[in-house]
CSV table of N, CA and C in Angstrom, one decimal:
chain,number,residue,atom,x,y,z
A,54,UNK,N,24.1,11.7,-42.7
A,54,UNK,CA,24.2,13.1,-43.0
A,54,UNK,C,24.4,13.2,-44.5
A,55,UNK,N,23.3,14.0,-45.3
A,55,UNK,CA,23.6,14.0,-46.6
A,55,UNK,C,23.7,15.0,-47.1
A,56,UNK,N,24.8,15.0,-48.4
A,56,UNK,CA,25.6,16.5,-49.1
A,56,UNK,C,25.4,15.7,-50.1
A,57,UNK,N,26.3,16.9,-50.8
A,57,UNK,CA,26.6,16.7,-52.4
A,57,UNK,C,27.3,15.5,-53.0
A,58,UNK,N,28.2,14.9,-52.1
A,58,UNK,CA,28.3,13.6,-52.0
A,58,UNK,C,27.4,12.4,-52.4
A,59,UNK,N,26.4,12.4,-51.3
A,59,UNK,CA,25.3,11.3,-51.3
A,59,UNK,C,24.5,11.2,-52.9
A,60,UNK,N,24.4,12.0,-53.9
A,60,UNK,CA,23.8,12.0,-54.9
A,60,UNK,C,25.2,12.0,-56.3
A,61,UNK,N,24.2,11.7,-56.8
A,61,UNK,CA,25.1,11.5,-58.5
A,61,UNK,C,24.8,13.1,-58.9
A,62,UNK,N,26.3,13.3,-60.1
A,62,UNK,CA,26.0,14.9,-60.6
A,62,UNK,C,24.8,15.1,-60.8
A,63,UNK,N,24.0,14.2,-61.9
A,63,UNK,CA,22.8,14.5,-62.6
A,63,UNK,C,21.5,14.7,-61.4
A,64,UNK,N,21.8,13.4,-60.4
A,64,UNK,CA,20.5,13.7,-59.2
A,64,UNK,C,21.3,15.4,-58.6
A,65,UNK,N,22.3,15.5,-58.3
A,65,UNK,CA,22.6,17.0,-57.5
A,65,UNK,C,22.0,17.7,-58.0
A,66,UNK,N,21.5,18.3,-60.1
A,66,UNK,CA,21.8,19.0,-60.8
A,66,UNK,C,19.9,19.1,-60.5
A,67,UNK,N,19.5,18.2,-60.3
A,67,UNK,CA,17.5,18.3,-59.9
A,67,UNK,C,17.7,19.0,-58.2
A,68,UNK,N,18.6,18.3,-57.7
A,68,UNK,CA,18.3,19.2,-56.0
A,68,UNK,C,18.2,20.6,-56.5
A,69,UNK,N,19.5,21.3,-56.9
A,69,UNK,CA,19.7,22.7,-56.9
A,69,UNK,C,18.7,23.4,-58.2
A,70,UNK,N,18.0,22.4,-58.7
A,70,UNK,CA,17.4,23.2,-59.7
A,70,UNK,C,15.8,23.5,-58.6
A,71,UNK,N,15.6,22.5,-58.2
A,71,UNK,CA,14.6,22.5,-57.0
A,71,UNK,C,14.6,23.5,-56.1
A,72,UNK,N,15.6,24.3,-56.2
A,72,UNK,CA,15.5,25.5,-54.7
A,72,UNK,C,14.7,26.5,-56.1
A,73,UNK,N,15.3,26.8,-57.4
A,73,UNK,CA,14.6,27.3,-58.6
A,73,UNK,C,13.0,27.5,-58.7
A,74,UNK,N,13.2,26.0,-58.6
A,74,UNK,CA,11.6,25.6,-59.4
A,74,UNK,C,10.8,26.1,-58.4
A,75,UNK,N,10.8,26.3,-56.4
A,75,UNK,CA,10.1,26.4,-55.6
A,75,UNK,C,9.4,28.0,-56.0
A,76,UNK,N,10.5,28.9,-56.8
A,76,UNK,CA,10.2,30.1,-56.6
A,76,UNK,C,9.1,30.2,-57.8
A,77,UNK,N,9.8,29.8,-58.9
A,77,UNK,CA,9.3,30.0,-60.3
A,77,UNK,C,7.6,29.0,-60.3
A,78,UNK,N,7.4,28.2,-59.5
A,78,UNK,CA,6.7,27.8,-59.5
A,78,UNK,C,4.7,28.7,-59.1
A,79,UNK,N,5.7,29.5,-58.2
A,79,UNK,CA,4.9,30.9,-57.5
A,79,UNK,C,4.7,32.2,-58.5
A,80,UNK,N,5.5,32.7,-58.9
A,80,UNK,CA,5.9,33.4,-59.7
A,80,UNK,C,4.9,32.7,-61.4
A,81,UNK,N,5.3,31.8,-61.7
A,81,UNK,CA,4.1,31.4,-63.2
A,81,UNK,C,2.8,31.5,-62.7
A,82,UNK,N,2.3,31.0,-61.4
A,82,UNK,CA,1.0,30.9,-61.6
A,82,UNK,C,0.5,31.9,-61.5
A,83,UNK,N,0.5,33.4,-61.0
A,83,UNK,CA,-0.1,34.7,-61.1
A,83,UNK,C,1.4,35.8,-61.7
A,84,UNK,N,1.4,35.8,-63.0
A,84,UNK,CA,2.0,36.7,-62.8
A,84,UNK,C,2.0,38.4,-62.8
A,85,UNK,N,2.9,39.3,-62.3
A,85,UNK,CA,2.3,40.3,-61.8
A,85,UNK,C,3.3,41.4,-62.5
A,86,UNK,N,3.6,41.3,-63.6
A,86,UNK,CA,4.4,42.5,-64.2
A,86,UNK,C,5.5,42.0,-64.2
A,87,UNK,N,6.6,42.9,-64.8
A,87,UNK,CA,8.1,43.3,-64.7
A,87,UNK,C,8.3,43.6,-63.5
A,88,UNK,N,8.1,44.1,-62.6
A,88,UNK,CA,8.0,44.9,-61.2
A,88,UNK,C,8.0,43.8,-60.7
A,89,UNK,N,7.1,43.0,-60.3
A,89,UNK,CA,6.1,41.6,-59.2
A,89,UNK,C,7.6,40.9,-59.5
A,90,UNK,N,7.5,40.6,-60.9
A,90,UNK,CA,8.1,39.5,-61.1
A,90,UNK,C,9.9,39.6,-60.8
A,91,UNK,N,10.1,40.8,-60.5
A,91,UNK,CA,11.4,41.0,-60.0
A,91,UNK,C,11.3,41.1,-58.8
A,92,UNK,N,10.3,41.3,-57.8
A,92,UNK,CA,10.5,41.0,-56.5
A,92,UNK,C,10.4,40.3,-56.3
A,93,UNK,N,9.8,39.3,-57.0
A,93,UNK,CA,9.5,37.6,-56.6
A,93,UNK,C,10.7,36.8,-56.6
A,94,UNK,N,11.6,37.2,-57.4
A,94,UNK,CA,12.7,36.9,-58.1
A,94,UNK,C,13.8,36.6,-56.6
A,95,UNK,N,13.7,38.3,-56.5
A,95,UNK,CA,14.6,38.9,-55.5
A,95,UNK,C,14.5,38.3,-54.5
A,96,UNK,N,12.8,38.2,-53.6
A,96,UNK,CA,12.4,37.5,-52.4
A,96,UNK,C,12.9,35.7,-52.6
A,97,UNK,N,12.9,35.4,-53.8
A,97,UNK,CA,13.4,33.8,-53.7
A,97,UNK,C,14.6,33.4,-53.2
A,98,UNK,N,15.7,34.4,-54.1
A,98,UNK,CA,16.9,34.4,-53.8
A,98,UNK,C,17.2,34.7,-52.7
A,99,UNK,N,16.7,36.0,-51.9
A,99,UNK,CA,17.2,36.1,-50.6
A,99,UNK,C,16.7,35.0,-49.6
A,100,UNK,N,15.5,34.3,-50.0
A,100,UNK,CA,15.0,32.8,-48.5
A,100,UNK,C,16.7,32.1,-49.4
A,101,UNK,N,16.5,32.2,-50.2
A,101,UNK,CA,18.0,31.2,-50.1
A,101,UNK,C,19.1,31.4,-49.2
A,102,UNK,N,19.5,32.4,-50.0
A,102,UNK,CA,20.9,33.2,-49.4
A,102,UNK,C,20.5,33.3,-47.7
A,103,UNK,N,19.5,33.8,-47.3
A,103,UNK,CA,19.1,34.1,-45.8
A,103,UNK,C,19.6,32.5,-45.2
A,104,UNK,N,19.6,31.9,-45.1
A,104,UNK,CA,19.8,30.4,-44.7
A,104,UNK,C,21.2,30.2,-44.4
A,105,UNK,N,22.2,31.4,-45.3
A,105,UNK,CA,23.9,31.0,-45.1
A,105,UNK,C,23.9,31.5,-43.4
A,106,UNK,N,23.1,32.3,-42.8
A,106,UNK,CA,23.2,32.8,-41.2
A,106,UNK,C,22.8,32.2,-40.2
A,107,UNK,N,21.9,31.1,-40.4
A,107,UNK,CA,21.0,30.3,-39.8
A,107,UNK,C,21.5,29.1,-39.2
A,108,UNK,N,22.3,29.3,-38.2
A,108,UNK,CA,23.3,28.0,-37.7
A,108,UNK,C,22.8,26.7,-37.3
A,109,UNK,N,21.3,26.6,-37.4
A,109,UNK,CA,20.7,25.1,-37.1
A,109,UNK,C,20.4,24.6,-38.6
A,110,UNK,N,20.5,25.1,-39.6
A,110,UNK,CA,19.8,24.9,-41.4
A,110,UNK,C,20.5,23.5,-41.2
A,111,UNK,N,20.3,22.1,-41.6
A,111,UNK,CA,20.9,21.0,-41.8
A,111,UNK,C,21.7,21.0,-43.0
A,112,UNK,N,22.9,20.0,-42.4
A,112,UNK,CA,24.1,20.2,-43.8
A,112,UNK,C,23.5,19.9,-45.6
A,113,UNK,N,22.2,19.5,-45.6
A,113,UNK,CA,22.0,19.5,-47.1
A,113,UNK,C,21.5,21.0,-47.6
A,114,UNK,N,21.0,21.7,-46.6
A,114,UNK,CA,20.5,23.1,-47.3
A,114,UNK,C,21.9,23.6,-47.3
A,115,UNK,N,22.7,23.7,-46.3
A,115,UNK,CA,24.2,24.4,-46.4
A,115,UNK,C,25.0,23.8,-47.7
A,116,UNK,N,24.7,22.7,-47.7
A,116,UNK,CA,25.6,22.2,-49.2
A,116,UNK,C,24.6,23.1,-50.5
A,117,UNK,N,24.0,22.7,-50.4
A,117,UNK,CA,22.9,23.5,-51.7
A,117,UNK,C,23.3,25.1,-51.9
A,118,UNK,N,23.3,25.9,-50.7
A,118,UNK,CA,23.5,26.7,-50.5
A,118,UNK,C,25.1,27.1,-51.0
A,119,UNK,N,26.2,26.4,-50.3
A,119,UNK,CA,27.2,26.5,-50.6
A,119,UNK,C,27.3,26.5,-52.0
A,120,UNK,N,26.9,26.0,-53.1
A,120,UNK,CA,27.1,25.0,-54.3
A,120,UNK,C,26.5,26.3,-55.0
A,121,UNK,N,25.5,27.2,-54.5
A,121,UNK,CA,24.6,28.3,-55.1
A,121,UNK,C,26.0,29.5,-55.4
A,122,UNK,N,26.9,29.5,-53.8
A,122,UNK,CA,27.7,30.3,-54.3
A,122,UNK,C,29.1,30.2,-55.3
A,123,UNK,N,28.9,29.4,-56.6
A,123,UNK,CA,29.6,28.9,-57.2
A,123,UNK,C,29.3,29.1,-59.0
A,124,UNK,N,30.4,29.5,-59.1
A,124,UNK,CA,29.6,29.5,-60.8
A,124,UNK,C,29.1,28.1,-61.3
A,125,UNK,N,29.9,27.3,-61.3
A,125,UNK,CA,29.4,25.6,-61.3
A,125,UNK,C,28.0,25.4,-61.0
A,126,UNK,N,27.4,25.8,-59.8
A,126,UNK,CA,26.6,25.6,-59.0
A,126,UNK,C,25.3,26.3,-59.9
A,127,UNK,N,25.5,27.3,-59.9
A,127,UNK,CA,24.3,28.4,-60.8
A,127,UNK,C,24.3,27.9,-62.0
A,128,UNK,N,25.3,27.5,-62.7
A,128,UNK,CA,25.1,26.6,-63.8
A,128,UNK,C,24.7,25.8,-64.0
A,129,UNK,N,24.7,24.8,-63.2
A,129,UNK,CA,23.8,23.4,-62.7
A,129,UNK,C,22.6,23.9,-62.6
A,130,UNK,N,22.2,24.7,-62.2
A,130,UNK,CA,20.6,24.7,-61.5
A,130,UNK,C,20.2,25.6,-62.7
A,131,UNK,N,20.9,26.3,-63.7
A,131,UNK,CA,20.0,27.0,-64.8
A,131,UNK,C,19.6,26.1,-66.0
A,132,UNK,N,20.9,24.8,-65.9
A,132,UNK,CA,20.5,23.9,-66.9
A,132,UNK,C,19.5,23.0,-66.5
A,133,UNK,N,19.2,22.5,-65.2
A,133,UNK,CA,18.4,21.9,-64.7
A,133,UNK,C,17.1,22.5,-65.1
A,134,UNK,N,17.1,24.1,-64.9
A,134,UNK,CA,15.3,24.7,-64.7
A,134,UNK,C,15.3,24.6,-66.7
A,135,UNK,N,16.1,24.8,-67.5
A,135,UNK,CA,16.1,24.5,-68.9
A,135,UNK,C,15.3,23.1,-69.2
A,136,UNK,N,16.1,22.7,-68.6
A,136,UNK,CA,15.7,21.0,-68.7
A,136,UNK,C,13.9,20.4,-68.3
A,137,UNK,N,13.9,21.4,-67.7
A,137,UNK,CA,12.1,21.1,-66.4
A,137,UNK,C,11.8,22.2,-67.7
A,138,UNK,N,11.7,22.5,-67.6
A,138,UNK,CA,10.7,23.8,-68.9
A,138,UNK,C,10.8,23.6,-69.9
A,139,UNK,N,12.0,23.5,-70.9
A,139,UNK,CA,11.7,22.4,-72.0
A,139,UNK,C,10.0,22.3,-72.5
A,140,UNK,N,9.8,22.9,-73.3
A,140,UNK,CA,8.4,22.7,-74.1
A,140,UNK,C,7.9,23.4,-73.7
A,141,UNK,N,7.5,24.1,-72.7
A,141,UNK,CA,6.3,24.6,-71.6
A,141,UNK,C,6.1,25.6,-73.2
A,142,UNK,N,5.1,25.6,-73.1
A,142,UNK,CA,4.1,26.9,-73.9
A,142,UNK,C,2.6,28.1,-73.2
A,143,UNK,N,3.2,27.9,-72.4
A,143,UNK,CA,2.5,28.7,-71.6
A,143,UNK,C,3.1,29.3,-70.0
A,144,UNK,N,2.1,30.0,-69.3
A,144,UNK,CA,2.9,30.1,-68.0
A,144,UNK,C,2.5,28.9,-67.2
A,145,UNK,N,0.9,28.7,-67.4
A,145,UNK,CA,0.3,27.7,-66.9
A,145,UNK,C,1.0,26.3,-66.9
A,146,UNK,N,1.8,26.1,-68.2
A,146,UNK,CA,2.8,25.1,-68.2
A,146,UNK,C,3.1,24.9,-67.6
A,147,UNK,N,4.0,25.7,-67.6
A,147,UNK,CA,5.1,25.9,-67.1
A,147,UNK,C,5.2,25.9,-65.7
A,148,UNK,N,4.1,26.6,-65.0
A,148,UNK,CA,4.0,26.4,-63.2
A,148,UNK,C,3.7,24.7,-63.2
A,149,UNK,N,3.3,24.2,-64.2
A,149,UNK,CA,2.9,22.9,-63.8
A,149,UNK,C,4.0,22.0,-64.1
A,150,UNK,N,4.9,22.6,-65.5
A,150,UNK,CA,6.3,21.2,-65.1
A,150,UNK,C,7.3,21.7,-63.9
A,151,UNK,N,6.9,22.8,-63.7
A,151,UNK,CA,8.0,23.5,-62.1
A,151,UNK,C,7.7,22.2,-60.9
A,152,UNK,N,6.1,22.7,-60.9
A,152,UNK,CA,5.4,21.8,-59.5
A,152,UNK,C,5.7,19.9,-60.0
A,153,UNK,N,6.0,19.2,-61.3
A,153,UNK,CA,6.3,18.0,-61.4
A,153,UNK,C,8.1,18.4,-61.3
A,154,UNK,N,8.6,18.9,-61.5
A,154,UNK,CA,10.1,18.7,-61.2
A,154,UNK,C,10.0,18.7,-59.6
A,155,UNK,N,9.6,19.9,-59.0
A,155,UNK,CA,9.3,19.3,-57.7
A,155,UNK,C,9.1,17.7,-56.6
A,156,UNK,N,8.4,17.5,-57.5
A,156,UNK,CA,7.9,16.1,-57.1
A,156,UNK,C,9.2,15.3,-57.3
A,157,UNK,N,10.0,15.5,-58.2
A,157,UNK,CA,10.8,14.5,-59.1
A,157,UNK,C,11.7,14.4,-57.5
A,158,UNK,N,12.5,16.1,-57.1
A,158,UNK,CA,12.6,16.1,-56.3
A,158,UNK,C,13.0,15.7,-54.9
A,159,UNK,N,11.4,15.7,-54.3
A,159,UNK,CA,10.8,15.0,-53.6
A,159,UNK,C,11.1,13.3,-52.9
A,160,UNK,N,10.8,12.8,-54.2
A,160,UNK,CA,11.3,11.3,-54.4
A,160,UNK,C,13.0,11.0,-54.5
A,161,UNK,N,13.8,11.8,-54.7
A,161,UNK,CA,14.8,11.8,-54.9
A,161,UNK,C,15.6,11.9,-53.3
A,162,UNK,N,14.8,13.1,-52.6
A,162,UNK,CA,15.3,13.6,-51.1
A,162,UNK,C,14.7,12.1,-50.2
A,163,UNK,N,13.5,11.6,-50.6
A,163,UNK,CA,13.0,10.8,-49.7
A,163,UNK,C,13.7,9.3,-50.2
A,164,UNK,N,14.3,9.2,-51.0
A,164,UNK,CA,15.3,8.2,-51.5
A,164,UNK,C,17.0,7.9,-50.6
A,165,UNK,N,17.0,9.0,-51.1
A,165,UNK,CA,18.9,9.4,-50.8
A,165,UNK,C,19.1,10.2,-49.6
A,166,UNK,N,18.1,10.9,-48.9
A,166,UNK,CA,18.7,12.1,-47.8
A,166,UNK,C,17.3,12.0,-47.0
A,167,UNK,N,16.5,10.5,-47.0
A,167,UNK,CA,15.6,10.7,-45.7
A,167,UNK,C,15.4,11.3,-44.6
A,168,UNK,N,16.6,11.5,-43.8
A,168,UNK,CA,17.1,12.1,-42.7
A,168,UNK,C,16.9,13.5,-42.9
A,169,UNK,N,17.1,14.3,-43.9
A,169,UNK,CA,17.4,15.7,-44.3
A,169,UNK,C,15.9,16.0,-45.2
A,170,UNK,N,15.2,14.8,-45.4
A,170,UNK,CA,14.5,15.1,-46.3
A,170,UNK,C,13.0,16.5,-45.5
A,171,UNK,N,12.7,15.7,-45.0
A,171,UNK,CA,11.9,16.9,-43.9
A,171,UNK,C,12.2,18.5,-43.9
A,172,UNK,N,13.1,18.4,-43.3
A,172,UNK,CA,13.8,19.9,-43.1
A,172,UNK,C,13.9,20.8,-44.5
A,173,UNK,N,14.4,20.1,-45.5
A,173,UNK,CA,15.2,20.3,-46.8
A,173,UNK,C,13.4,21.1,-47.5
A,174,UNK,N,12.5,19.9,-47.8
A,174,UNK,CA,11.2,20.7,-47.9
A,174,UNK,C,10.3,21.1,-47.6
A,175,UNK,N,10.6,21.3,-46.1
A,175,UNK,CA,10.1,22.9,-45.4
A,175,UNK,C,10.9,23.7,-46.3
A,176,UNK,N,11.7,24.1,-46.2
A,176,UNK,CA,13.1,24.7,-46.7
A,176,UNK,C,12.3,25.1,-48.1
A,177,UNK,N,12.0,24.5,-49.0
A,177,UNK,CA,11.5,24.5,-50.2
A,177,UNK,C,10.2,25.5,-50.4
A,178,UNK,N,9.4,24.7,-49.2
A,178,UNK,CA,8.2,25.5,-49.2
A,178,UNK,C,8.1,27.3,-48.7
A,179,UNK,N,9.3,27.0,-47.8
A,179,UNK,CA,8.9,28.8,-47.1
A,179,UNK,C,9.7,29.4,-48.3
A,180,UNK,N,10.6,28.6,-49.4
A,180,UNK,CA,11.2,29.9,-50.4
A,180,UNK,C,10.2,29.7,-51.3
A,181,UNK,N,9.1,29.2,-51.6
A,181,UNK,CA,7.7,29.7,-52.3
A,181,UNK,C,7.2,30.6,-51.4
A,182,UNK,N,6.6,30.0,-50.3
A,182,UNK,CA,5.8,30.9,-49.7
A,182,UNK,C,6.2,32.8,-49.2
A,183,UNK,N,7.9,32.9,-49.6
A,183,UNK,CA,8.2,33.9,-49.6
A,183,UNK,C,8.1,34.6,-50.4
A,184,UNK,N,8.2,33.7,-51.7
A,184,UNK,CA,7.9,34.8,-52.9
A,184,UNK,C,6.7,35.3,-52.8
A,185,UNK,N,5.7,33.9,-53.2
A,185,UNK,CA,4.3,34.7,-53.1
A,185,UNK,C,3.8,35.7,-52.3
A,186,UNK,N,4.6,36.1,-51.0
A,186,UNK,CA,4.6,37.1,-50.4
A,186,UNK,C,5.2,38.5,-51.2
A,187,UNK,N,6.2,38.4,-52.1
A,187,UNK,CA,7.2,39.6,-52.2
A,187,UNK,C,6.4,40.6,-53.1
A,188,UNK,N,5.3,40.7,-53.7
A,188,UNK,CA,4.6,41.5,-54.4
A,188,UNK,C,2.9,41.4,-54.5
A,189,UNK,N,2.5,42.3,-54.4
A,189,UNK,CA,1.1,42.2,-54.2
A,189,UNK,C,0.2,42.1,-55.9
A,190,UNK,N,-0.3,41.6,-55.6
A,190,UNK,CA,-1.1,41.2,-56.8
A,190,UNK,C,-2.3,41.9,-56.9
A,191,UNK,N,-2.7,42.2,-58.5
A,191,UNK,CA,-4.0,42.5,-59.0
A,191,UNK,C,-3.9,44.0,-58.4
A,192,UNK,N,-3.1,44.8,-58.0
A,192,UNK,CA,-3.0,46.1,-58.0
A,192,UNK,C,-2.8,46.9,-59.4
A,193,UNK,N,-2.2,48.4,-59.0
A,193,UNK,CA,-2.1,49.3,-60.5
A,193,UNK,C,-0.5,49.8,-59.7
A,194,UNK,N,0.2,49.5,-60.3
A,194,UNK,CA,1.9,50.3,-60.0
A,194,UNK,C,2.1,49.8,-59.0
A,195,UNK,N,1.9,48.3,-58.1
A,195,UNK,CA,2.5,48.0,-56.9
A,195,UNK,C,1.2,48.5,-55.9
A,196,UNK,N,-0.1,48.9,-56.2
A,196,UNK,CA,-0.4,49.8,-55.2
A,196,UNK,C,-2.2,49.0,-55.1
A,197,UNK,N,-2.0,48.4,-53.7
A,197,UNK,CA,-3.6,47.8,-53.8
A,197,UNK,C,-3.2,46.3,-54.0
A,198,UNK,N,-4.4,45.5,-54.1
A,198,UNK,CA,-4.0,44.3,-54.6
A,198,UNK,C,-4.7,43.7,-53.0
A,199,UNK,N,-3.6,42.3,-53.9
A,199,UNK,CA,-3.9,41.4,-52.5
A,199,UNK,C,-2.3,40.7,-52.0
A,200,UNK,N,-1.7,40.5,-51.1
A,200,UNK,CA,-0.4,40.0,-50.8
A,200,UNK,C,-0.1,38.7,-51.7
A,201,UNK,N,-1.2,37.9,-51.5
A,201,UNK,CA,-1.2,36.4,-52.1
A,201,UNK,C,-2.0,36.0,-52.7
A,202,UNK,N,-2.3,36.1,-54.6
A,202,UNK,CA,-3.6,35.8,-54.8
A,202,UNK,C,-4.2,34.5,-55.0
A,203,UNK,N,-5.6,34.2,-55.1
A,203,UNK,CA,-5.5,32.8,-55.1
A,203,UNK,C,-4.8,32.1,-56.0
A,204,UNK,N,-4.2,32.2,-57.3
A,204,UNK,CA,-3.4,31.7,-58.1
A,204,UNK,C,-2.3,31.1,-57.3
A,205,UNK,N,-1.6,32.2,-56.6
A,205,UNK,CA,-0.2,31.8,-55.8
A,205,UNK,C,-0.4,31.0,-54.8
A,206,UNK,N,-2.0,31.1,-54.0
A,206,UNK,CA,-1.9,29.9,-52.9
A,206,UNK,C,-2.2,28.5,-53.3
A,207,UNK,N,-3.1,28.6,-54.8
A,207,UNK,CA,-3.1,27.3,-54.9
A,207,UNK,C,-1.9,26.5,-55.5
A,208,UNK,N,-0.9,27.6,-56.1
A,208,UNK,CA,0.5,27.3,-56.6
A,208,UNK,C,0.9,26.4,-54.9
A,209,UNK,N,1.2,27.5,-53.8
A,209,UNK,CA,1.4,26.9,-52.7
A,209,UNK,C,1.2,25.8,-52.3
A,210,UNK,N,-0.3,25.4,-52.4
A,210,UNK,CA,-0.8,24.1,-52.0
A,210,UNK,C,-0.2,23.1,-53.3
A,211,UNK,N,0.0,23.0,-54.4
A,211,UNK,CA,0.6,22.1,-55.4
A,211,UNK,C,1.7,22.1,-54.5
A,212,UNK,N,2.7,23.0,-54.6
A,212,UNK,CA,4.1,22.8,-54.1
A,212,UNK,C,3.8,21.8,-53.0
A,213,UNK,N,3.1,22.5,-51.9
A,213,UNK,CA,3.3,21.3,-50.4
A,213,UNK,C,2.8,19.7,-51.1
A,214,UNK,N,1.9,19.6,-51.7
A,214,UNK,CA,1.3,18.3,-52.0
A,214,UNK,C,2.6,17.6,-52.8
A,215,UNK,N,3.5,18.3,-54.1
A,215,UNK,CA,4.4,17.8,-54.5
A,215,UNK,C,5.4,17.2,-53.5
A,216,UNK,N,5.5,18.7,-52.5
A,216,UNK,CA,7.0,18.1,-51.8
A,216,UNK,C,6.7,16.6,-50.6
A,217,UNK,N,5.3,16.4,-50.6
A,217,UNK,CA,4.5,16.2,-49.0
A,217,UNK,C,3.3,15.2,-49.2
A,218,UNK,N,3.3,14.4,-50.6
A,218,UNK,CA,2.0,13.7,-51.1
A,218,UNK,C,1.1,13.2,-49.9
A,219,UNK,N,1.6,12.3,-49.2
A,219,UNK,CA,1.0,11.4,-48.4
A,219,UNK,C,0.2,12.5,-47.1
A,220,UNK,N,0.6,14.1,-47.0
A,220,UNK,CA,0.1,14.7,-45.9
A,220,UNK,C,-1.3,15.2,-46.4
A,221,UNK,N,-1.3,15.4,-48.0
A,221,UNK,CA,-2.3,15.8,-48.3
A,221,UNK,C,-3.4,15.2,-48.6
C-alpha cells in the first residue's frame, strides 16, 4: 500500500505536480480564452477534490489528495509545475514538457507504487479528460464550438500514451 511515505520529498513533489500537469496539459494544447481557460482550471480541480467522497479511490489518490489540502502540499505541486515549465516558450511547449513530466511520473508510480499504479493513472487521465470537457471550443462567448477539439483529444491520447506506453 503506497502513500507519501513510499517516495522521497523530491519524487512526492513530481506525484502531486502530476495531478497539475494532467490538467494543464489539456488546457495548453487548445487554448480557449480567459473564460475556457478558467473552466478548465475549475473542472481540474474539482476531478480532484471530487475523489475526497469516493470511498473505493486507493490510498495513494487519498494521500495526494489529502497533501492538496495543505498549504505545503500546493506548494510542492506549484514548484514542481515551475520546475516542468521552466523554458517552455510557447503553449505548444509547454503541453509538451506537461505530457514529458507526465511520463517522468509514470515511471516513478510504476517503480515505487505498482500496486496503486493502475488506478492512480486512470485517476490522471479522467482529470484531463474532464477538463477537456469543461469548455467548448472554437465557439464566440462560450456559444457553439465543439466540447473537445481535436487539439485536446490528441492532448488526451499523448496523456494516455505517457501515463500507459506499452498499451499504445
Amino acid at each position: 500500500m503506497a502513500d507519501k511515505s513510499t517516495f522521497t520529498p523530491d519524487e512526492w513533489k513530481h506525484i502531486l505536480g502530476g495531478v497539475m500537469l494532467a490538467g494543464m496539459a489539456v488546457t495548453m494544447a487548445d487554448q480557449s480564452g480567459l473564460w475556457g481557460m478558467l473552466k478548465e482550471s475549475m473542472a481540474s480541480t474539482g476531478a480532484m477534490l471530487d475523489t475526497r467522497n469516493e470511498p473505493d479511490t486507493n490510498d495513494l489518490v487519498q494521500a495526494v489528495v489529502a497533501d492538496f489540502q495543505t498549504s505545503e502540499g500546493r506548494t510542492a505541486a506549484r514548484e514542481e509545475i515551475k520546475s516542468v515549465l521552466a523554458g517552455a516558450t510557447s503553449s505548444t511547449d509547454a503541453q509538451a514538457k506537461a505530457v514529458d513530466g507526465l511520463k517522468k511520473v509514470a515511471i516513478l508510480l510504476d517503480t515505487k507504487a505498482s500496486g496503486e499504479a493502475p488506478a492512480f493513472k486512470s485517476w490522471l487521465q479522467a482529470i484531463g479528460e474532464r477538463t477537456a470537457n469543461a469548455a467548448n471550443e472554437g465557439g464566440f462567448l462560450g456559444f457553439g464550438g465543439v466540447a473537445v477539439s481535436d487539439a485536446e483529444k490528441a492532448a488526451l491520447d499523448q496523456i494516455a500514451e505517457a501515463l500507459n506506453p506499452s498499451v499504445a
